[in-house]
Amino acid sequence: MAAAMFLSRIFEVASSQDHSESSSILVFTIFWTLCGLLMLVDFTGYPKWMKKYKTQPGKNEPVESGKLRHAIGTALINQLLVGIPVTAILHHIKIWNGFSYAPDDLPSILTVIVHLAAFVVFEEIGFYYSHRLFHWGPLYKWVHKKHHEWTAPVGIICIYAHPIEHVLANILPFVLGPIVMRSHLLTTWIWMSLAMQTTIVHHSGYHLPFLSSPEFHDYHHLKFNCNYGVTGWLDWLHRTDAQFRNTINHKRDKVLLTFTPASIQFPS
């Protein structure tokens, strides 16, 4: 009970500010904390034990400083000049749609779980089909090719994209679920935290223990023409993961429950 009251008080203080501003601060904090740590590893090579978890050994060891600076610049543009205005617009759409942010209307744990499960479905649908569309010839050349400059991605590359792609393939699938489900702000923040961490891990280039496997999306960057989704179930449905399923990367595509690297558990 005390923990619930404490959480409610923390949420009341945070949500008393502009909600789109609070959401942006949350995303910025998670993004730059995780990406900053990963950039330190990629740039310095320390701690050395991280190398054994590389999905593409020998790549980005160390990461090229010029490319990294360009990626940081693009990420800042997408967050500040694209993300903030779009988030403000989507915030007003959520209010119009009847979403709640009141501290005395906090959702139950069951409601949070149900909504999070729905968000995964909505994101998969939104991301798979928008992503696959951006692989269509002209759109790939004019828009999506920028993201694929990195065949061996690093964490910050998750939002290294053309502004059009950032809105249609990154932001909209990300917020589609909370808008459709009219989810409470707390549920939305939990989703933002989980989804942001996941997309950074999927682009990190490291298959770390107890975290979501990056093998599926890392292989997409390597080969371009497969693995368009996040969870993989629409790729299975449309058979766009057929090539991936015949590789050692597919065998490694699981959460590591020990500290033994996937490359040792499933050697080439």
mmCIF file of C-alpha atoms in Angstrom, residues 41-253:
data_model
loop_
_atom_site.group_PDB
_atom_site.id
_atom_site.type_symbol
_atom_site.label_atom_id
_atom_site.label_comp_id
_atom_site.label_asym_id
_atom_site.label_seq_id
_atom_site.Cartn_x
_atom_site.Cartn_y
_atom_site.Cartn_z
ATOM 1 C CA VAL A 41 31.938 0.875 -25.488
ATOM 2 C CA ASP A 42 32.000 1.170 -29.291
ATOM 3 C CA PHE A 43 34.449 4.079 -29.274
ATOM 4 C CA THR A 44 36.843 2.951 -26.542
ATOM 5 C CA GLY A 45 36.594 -0.845 -26.756
ATOM 6 C CA TYR A 46 36.069 -1.048 -22.985
ATOM 7 C CA PRO A 47 35.069 -3.085 -21.125
ATOM 8 C CA LYS A 48 36.790 -5.702 -23.278
ATOM 9 C CA TRP A 49 34.455 -8.508 -22.228
ATOM 10 C CA MET A 50 31.692 -6.867 -24.293
ATOM 11 C CA LYS A 51 33.456 -7.967 -27.507
ATOM 12 C CA LYS A 52 32.449 -11.592 -26.972
ATOM 13 C CA TYR A 53 28.787 -10.538 -27.312
ATOM 14 C CA LYS A 54 29.224 -8.804 -30.694
ATOM 15 C CA THR A 55 26.722 -9.934 -33.327
ATOM 16 C CA GLN A 56 29.142 -9.002 -36.123
ATOM 17 C CA PRO A 57 32.673 -9.445 -34.712
ATOM 18 C CA GLY A 58 35.252 -7.089 -36.166
ATOM 19 C CA LYS A 59 32.685 -4.424 -37.132
ATOM 20 C CA ASN A 60 32.706 -1.043 -35.362
ATOM 21 C CA GLU A 61 35.838 -1.950 -33.384
ATOM 22 C CA PRO A 62 36.180 0.940 -32.873
ATOM 23 C CA VAL A 63 33.276 2.751 -34.487
ATOM 24 C CA GLU A 64 34.300 5.373 -37.058
ATOM 25 C CA SER A 65 34.185 8.762 -35.313
ATOM 26 C CA GLY A 66 32.989 10.706 -38.365
ATOM 27 C CA LYS A 67 30.075 8.369 -39.001
ATOM 28 C CA LEU A 68 29.184 8.419 -35.326
ATOM 29 C CA ARG A 69 29.141 12.235 -35.176
ATOM 30 C CA HIS A 70 26.866 12.307 -38.221
ATOM 31 C CA ALA A 71 24.552 9.750 -36.582
ATOM 32 C CA ILE A 72 24.405 11.829 -33.387
ATOM 33 C CA GLY A 73 23.499 14.929 -35.410
ATOM 34 C CA THR A 74 20.728 13.105 -37.245
ATOM 35 C CA ALA A 75 19.366 11.671 -33.998
ATOM 36 C CA LEU A 76 19.222 15.154 -32.435
ATOM 37 C CA ILE A 77 17.436 16.582 -35.478
ATOM 38 C CA ASN A 78 14.880 13.782 -35.419
ATOM 39 C CA GLN A 79 14.276 14.166 -31.695
ATOM 40 C CA LEU A 80 14.217 17.963 -31.419
ATOM 41 C CA LEU A 81 12.898 19.196 -34.766
ATOM 42 C CA VAL A 82 10.692 16.229 -35.686
ATOM 43 C CA GLY A 83 9.896 14.247 -32.554
ATOM 44 C CA ILE A 84 8.845 17.075 -30.225
ATOM 45 C CA PRO A 85 6.318 18.715 -32.624
ATOM 46 C CA VAL A 86 4.856 15.335 -33.644
ATOM 47 C CA THR A 87 4.621 14.249 -29.991
ATOM 48 C CA ALA A 88 2.749 17.458 -29.133
ATOM 49 C CA ILE A 89 0.263 16.845 -31.953
ATOM 50 C CA LEU A 90 -0.230 13.205 -30.923
ATOM 51 C CA HIS A 91 -0.704 14.303 -27.306
ATOM 52 C CA HIS A 92 -3.650 16.497 -28.322
ATOM 53 C CA ILE A 93 -5.078 13.627 -30.371
ATOM 54 C CA LYS A 94 -4.887 11.404 -27.274
ATOM 55 C CA ILE A 95 -6.688 14.040 -25.184
ATOM 56 C CA TRP A 96 -9.360 14.371 -27.869
ATOM 57 C CA ASN A 97 -9.649 10.591 -27.897
ATOM 58 C CA GLY A 98 -10.283 10.531 -24.153
ATOM 59 C CA PHE A 99 -7.070 9.244 -22.579
ATOM 60 C CA SER A 100 -6.549 9.610 -18.820
ATOM 61 C CA TYR A 101 -3.615 11.076 -16.929
ATOM 62 C CA ALA A 102 -5.246 11.539 -13.516
ATOM 63 C CA PRO A 103 -3.232 10.108 -10.576
ATOM 64 C CA ASP A 104 -6.441 8.849 -8.948
ATOM 65 C CA ASP A 105 -7.273 6.857 -12.096
ATOM 66 C CA LEU A 106 -4.175 4.656 -12.192
ATOM 67 C CA PRO A 107 -4.769 1.398 -14.120
ATOM 68 C CA SER A 108 -4.700 -2.020 -12.493
ATOM 69 C CA ILE A 109 -1.761 -4.340 -13.120
ATOM 70 C CA LEU A 110 -4.009 -6.534 -15.287
ATOM 71 C CA THR A 111 -5.051 -3.545 -17.399
ATOM 72 C CA VAL A 112 -1.431 -2.537 -17.881
ATOM 73 C CA ILE A 113 -0.495 -6.067 -19.000
ATOM 74 C CA VAL A 114 -3.424 -6.299 -21.432
ATOM 75 C CA HIS A 115 -2.623 -2.895 -22.932
ATOM 76 C CA LEU A 116 1.079 -3.672 -23.255
ATOM 77 C CA ALA A 117 0.244 -6.899 -25.102
ATOM 78 C CA ALA A 118 -2.029 -4.920 -27.443
ATOM 79 C CA PHE A 119 0.724 -2.348 -28.017
ATOM 80 C CA VAL A 120 3.083 -5.098 -29.200
ATOM 81 C CA VAL A 121 0.504 -6.176 -31.793
ATOM 82 C CA PHE A 122 -0.208 -2.636 -32.978
ATOM 83 C CA GLU A 123 3.496 -1.816 -33.235
ATOM 84 C CA GLU A 124 4.247 -4.988 -35.166
ATOM 85 C CA ILE A 125 1.507 -4.243 -37.700
ATOM 86 C CA GLY A 126 2.441 -0.578 -38.047
ATOM 87 C CA PHE A 127 6.181 -1.139 -38.233
ATOM 88 C CA TYR A 128 6.183 -4.220 -40.483
ATOM 89 C CA TYR A 129 4.047 -2.742 -43.248
ATOM 90 C CA SER A 130 5.523 0.771 -43.136
ATOM 91 C CA HIS A 131 9.041 -0.684 -43.053
ATOM 92 C CA ARG A 132 8.335 -3.016 -45.937
ATOM 93 C CA LEU A 133 6.835 -0.120 -47.891
ATOM 94 C CA PHE A 134 10.056 1.848 -47.396
ATOM 95 C CA HIS A 135 11.933 -1.013 -49.058
ATOM 96 C CA TRP A 136 9.962 -0.387 -52.271
ATOM 97 C CA GLY A 137 12.398 0.932 -54.923
ATOM 98 C CA PRO A 138 11.792 4.709 -55.060
ATOM 99 C CA LEU A 139 11.041 5.037 -51.326
ATOM 100 C CA TYR A 140 14.116 3.016 -50.460
ATOM 101 C CA LYS A 141 16.307 5.216 -52.654
ATOM 102 C CA TRP A 142 14.853 8.536 -51.470
ATOM 103 C CA VAL A 143 14.061 7.753 -47.832
ATOM 104 C CA HIS A 144 15.098 4.445 -46.265
ATOM 105 C CA LYS A 145 18.567 4.034 -47.762
ATOM 106 C CA LYS A 146 19.907 6.443 -45.148
ATOM 107 C CA HIS A 147 19.101 4.013 -42.342
ATOM 108 C CA HIS A 148 20.838 1.194 -44.198
ATOM 109 C CA GLU A 149 24.143 3.037 -44.487
ATOM 110 C CA TRP A 150 24.935 1.025 -41.354
ATOM 111 C CA THR A 151 25.122 -2.677 -42.272
ATOM 112 C CA ALA A 152 26.444 -3.294 -38.756
ATOM 113 C CA PRO A 153 24.312 -0.996 -36.600
ATOM 114 C CA VAL A 154 25.035 0.602 -33.228
ATOM 115 C CA GLY A 155 22.462 1.704 -30.662
ATOM 116 C CA ILE A 156 21.963 5.287 -31.813
ATOM 117 C CA ILE A 157 21.122 4.088 -35.342
ATOM 118 C CA CYS A 158 17.605 3.180 -34.203
ATOM 119 C CA ILE A 159 16.570 6.772 -35.056
ATOM 120 C CA TYR A 160 19.202 7.441 -37.722
ATOM 121 C CA ALA A 161 16.631 7.913 -40.467
ATOM 122 C CA HIS A 162 15.071 10.340 -42.922
ATOM 123 C CA PRO A 163 12.495 12.546 -41.094
ATOM 124 C CA ILE A 164 9.648 11.033 -43.131
ATOM 125 C CA GLU A 165 10.670 7.546 -42.079
ATOM 126 C CA HIS A 166 11.134 8.664 -38.489
ATOM 127 C CA VAL A 167 7.506 9.831 -38.334
ATOM 128 C CA LEU A 168 5.834 7.035 -40.309
ATOM 129 C CA ALA A 169 7.899 4.003 -39.278
ATOM 130 C CA ASN A 170 9.350 4.953 -35.893
ATOM 131 C CA ILE A 171 6.935 7.273 -34.090
ATOM 132 C CA LEU A 172 3.475 6.302 -35.390
ATOM 133 C CA PRO A 173 3.719 2.505 -34.827
ATOM 134 C CA PHE A 174 5.195 3.325 -31.413
ATOM 135 C CA VAL A 175 2.180 5.420 -30.294
ATOM 136 C CA LEU A 176 -0.587 3.681 -32.272
ATOM 137 C CA GLY A 177 -1.438 1.277 -29.457
ATOM 138 C CA PRO A 178 -1.792 3.870 -26.663
ATOM 139 C CA ILE A 179 -4.010 6.028 -28.900
ATOM 140 C CA VAL A 180 -6.308 3.189 -30.006
ATOM 141 C CA MET A 181 -6.528 1.692 -26.504
ATOM 142 C CA ARG A 182 -7.032 5.105 -24.831
ATOM 143 C CA SER A 183 -4.367 4.065 -22.369
ATOM 144 C CA HIS A 184 -3.538 5.898 -19.164
ATOM 145 C CA LEU A 185 -0.415 8.050 -19.264
ATOM 146 C CA LEU A 186 1.343 5.728 -16.791
ATOM 147 C CA THR A 187 0.782 2.738 -19.091
ATOM 148 C CA THR A 188 2.068 4.799 -22.014
ATOM 149 C CA TRP A 189 5.223 5.703 -20.093
ATOM 150 C CA ILE A 190 5.863 2.065 -19.204
ATOM 151 C CA TRP A 191 5.475 1.171 -22.880
ATOM 152 C CA MET A 192 7.776 3.982 -23.968
ATOM 153 C CA SER A 193 10.462 2.779 -21.569
ATOM 154 C CA LEU A 194 10.240 -0.838 -22.713
ATOM 155 C CA ALA A 195 9.941 -0.096 -26.436
ATOM 156 C CA MET A 196 12.794 2.419 -26.446
ATOM 157 C CA GLN A 197 15.089 0.014 -24.613
ATOM 158 C CA THR A 198 14.152 -2.763 -27.038
ATOM 159 C CA THR A 199 14.817 -0.836 -30.247
ATOM 160 C CA ILE A 200 18.185 0.377 -28.912
ATOM 161 C CA VAL A 201 19.163 -3.196 -27.999
ATOM 162 C CA HIS A 202 18.039 -4.449 -31.428
ATOM 163 C CA HIS A 203 20.399 -1.938 -33.070
ATOM 164 C CA SER A 204 23.189 -2.208 -30.489
ATOM 165 C CA GLY A 205 25.327 -4.854 -32.196
ATOM 166 C CA TYR A 206 25.578 -6.754 -28.903
ATOM 167 C CA HIS A 207 23.648 -9.891 -27.940
ATOM 168 C CA LEU A 208 23.762 -9.429 -24.182
ATOM 169 C CA PRO A 209 22.500 -11.870 -21.538
ATOM 170 C CA PHE A 210 18.920 -11.505 -20.280
ATOM 171 C CA LEU A 211 18.022 -8.837 -22.850
ATOM 172 C CA SER A 212 15.973 -9.097 -26.028
ATOM 173 C CA SER A 213 17.908 -10.728 -28.868
ATOM 174 C CA PRO A 214 19.170 -8.335 -31.575
ATOM 175 C CA GLU A 215 19.913 -11.157 -34.042
ATOM 176 C CA PHE A 216 16.685 -10.767 -36.044
ATOM 177 C CA HIS A 217 17.009 -7.052 -36.835
ATOM 178 C CA ASP A 218 20.800 -7.153 -37.022
ATOM 179 C CA TYR A 219 20.441 -9.682 -39.860
ATOM 180 C CA HIS A 220 18.051 -7.282 -41.613
ATOM 181 C CA HIS A 221 20.768 -4.621 -41.640
ATOM 182 C CA LEU A 222 23.233 -7.172 -42.949
ATOM 183 C CA LYS A 223 21.043 -8.504 -45.798
ATOM 184 C CA PHE A 224 18.386 -5.737 -46.308
ATOM 185 C CA ASN A 225 15.659 -7.899 -47.928
ATOM 186 C CA CYS A 226 14.228 -9.854 -44.996
ATOM 187 C CA ASN A 227 13.128 -9.539 -41.348
ATOM 188 C CA TYR A 228 11.021 -6.388 -41.620
ATOM 189 C CA GLY A 229 9.162 -6.636 -38.329
ATOM 190 C CA VAL A 230 9.966 -6.398 -34.628
ATOM 191 C CA THR A 231 8.705 -9.664 -33.132
ATOM 192 C CA GLY A 232 8.882 -11.670 -36.357
ATOM 193 C CA TRP A 233 5.355 -13.070 -36.503
ATOM 194 C CA LEU A 234 4.348 -11.044 -39.570
ATOM 195 C CA ASP A 235 7.622 -12.045 -41.245
ATOM 196 C CA TRP A 236 6.655 -15.653 -40.524
ATOM 197 C CA LEU A 237 3.167 -15.046 -41.963
ATOM 198 C CA HIS A 238 4.515 -13.434 -45.139
ATOM 199 C CA ARG A 239 7.577 -15.706 -45.307
ATOM 200 C CA THR A 240 9.930 -12.740 -45.355
ATOM 201 C CA ASP A 241 12.086 -14.499 -42.777
ATOM 202 C CA ALA A 242 12.734 -17.611 -44.906
ATOM 203 C CA GLN A 243 16.346 -16.677 -45.629
ATOM 204 C CA PHE A 244 17.014 -15.903 -41.962
ATOM 205 C CA ARG A 245 15.604 -19.239 -40.792
ATOM 206 C CA ASN A 246 18.329 -21.096 -42.684
ATOM 207 C CA THR A 247 21.183 -19.314 -40.884
ATOM 208 C CA ILE A 248 23.087 -19.740 -37.638
ATOM 209 C CA ASN A 249 21.758 -16.295 -36.679
ATOM 210 C CA HIS A 250 18.278 -17.793 -36.374
ATOM 211 C CA LYS A 251 19.515 -20.404 -33.907
ATOM 212 C CA ARG A 252 21.130 -17.631 -31.875
ATOM 213 C CA ASP A 253 17.953 -15.533 -31.921
#
